[in-house]
Short mmCIF file of C-alpha atoms in Angstrom, two decimals:
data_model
loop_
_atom_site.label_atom_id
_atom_site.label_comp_id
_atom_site.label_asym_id
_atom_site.label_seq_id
_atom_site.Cartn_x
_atom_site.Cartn_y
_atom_site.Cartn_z
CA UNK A 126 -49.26 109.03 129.85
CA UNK A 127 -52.62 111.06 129.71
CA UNK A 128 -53.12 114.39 128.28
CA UNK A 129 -55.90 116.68 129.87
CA UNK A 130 -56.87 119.04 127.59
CA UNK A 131 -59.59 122.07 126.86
CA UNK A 132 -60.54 123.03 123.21
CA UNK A 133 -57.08 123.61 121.78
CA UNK A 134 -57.32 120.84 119.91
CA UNK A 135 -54.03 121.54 117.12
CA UNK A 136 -51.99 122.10 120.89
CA UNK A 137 -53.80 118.99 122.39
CA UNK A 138 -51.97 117.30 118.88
CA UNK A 139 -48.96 118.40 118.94
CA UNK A 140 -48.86 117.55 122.51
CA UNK A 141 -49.17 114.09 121.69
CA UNK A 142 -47.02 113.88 118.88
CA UNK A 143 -44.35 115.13 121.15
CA UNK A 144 -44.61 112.56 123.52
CA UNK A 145 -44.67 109.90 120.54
CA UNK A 146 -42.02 111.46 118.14
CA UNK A 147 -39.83 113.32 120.79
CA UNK A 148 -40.20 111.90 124.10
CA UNK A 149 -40.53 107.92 122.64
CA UNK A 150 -43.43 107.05 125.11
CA UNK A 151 -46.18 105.26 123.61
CA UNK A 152 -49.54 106.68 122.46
CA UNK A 153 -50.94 109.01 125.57
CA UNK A 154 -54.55 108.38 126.62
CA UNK A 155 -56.48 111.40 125.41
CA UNK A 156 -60.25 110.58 127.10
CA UNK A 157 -62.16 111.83 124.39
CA UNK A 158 -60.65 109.43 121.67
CA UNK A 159 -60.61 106.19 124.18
CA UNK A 160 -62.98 103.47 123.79
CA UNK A 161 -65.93 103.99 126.49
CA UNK A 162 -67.20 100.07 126.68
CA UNK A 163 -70.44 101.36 128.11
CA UNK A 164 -68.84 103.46 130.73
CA UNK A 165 -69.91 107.26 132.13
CA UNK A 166 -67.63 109.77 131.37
CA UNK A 167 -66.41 109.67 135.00
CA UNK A 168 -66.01 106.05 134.84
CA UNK A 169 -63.90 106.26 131.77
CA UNK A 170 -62.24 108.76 133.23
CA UNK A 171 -60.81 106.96 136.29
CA UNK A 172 -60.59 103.44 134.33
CA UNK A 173 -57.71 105.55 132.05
CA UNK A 174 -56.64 107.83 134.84
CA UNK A 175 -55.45 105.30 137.13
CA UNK A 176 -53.48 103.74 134.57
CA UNK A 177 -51.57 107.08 134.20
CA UNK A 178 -47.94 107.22 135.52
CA UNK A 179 -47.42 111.09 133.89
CA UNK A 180 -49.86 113.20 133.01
CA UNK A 181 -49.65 116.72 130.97
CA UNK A 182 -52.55 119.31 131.56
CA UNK A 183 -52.66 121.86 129.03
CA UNK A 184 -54.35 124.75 130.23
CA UNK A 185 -55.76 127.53 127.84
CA UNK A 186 -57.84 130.53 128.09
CA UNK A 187 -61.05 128.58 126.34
CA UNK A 188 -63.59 129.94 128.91
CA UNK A 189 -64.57 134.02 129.60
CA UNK A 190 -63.74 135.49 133.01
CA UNK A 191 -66.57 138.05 133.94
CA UNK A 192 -66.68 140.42 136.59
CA UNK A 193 -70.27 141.18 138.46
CA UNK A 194 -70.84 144.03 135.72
CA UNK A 195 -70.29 141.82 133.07
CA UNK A 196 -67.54 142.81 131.81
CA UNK A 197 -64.82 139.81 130.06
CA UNK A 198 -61.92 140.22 132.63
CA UNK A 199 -59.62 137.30 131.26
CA UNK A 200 -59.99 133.95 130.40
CA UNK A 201 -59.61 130.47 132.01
CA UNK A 202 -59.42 126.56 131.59
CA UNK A 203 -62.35 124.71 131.43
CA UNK A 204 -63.62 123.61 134.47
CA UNK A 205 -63.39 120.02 133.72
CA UNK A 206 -59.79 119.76 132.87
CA UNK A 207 -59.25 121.61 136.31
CA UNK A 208 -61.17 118.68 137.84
CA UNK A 209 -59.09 116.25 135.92
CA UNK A 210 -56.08 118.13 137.01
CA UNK A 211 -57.29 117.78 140.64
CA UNK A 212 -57.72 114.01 140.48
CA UNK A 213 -54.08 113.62 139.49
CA UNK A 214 -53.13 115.81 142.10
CA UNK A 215 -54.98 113.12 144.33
CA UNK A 216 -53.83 110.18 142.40
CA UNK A 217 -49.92 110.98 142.04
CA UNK A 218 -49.18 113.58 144.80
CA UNK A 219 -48.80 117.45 143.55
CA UNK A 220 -44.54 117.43 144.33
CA UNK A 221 -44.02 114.07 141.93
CA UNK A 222 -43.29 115.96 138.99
CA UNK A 223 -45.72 113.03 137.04
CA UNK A 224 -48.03 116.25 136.34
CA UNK A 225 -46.72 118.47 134.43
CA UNK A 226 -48.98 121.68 133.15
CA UNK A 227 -48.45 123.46 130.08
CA UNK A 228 -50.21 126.68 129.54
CA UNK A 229 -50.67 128.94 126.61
CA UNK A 230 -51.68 132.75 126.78
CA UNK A 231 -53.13 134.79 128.98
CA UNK A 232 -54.86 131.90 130.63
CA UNK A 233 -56.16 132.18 134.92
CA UNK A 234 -54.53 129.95 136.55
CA UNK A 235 -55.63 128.67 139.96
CA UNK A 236 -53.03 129.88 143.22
CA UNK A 237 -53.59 126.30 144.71
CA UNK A 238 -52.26 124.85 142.00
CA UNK A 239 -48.27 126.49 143.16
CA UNK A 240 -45.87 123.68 143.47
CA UNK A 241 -46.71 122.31 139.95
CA UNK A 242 -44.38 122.05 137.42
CA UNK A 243 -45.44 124.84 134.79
CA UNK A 244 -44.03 125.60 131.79
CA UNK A 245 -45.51 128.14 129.29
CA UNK A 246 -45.83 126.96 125.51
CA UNK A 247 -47.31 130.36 124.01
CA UNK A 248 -44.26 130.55 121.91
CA UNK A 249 -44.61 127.04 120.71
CA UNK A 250 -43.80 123.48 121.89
CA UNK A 251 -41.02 123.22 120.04
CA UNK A 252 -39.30 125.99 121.81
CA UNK A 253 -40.39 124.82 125.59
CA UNK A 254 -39.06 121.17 124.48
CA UNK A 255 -36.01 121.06 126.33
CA UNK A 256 -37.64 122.40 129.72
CA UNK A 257 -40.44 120.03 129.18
CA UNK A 258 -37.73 117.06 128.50
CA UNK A 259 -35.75 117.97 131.78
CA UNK A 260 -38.83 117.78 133.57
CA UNK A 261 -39.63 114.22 132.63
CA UNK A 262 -36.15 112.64 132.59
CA UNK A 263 -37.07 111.34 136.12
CA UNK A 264 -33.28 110.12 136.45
CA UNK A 265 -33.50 108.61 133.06
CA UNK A 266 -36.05 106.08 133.94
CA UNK A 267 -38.70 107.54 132.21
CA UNK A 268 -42.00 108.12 133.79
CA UNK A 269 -42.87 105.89 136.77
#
């Protein structure tokens, strides 16, 4: 499992204590705290990527929106988890259900990305839990 994340760092936690505590997979692959062993970022990236069978992207308003005047408009994921969220489209098909995003607030969010499973955690994680279990039940398999 890999978790593509932004600066929400507490969600990005409990995020992955939900997958260890609730869901009983074992530790997901969050980039930033995997061992590098002399590899780019992008490198990294693709060496832990490609090991991922189910993937959560949790999207949150960390970056302005500006119009031409200036003026904040709204707010949107950074740009690199939207590239990492792209390569798993690539990687595991966009109609798998391996990708799963979770968004919080008033966050922009992409048209192409339709077809997606979404599920909004601005009211906690706790509360989206049983959506987000459905969603990964894959037939009681688990992911894969």
């Amino acid at each position: 499992c890999f978790i593509g994340h932004g600066l929400a760092d507490r969600t990005m936690n409990e995020i992955r204590d939900f997958v260890i505590h609730t869901l009983r997979f074992p530790s997901p692959v969050v980039l930033r705290e995997a061992p590098g062993g002399g590899l780019t970022i992008l490198e990294k990236f693709e060496k832990y990527g490609q090991r991922s069978n189910l993937v959560f992207v949790l999207l949150t308003g960390d970056d302005p929106v500006m119009n031409a005047q200036g003026t904040r408009i709204g707010s949107r994921a950074r740009q690199n988890v939207i590239l990492e969220l792209g390569y798993f489209m690539g990687l595991l098909g966009r109609r798998t259900g391996k990708i799963i995003i979770l968004f919080r607030g008033d966050v922009e969010i992409p048209s192409d990305l339709r077809g997606i499973t979404m599920i909004d955690i601005s009211d906690g994680l706790q509360k989206a839990a049983p959506e987000i279990m459905r969603e990964v039940d894959f037939s009681g398999q688990g992911p894969g």
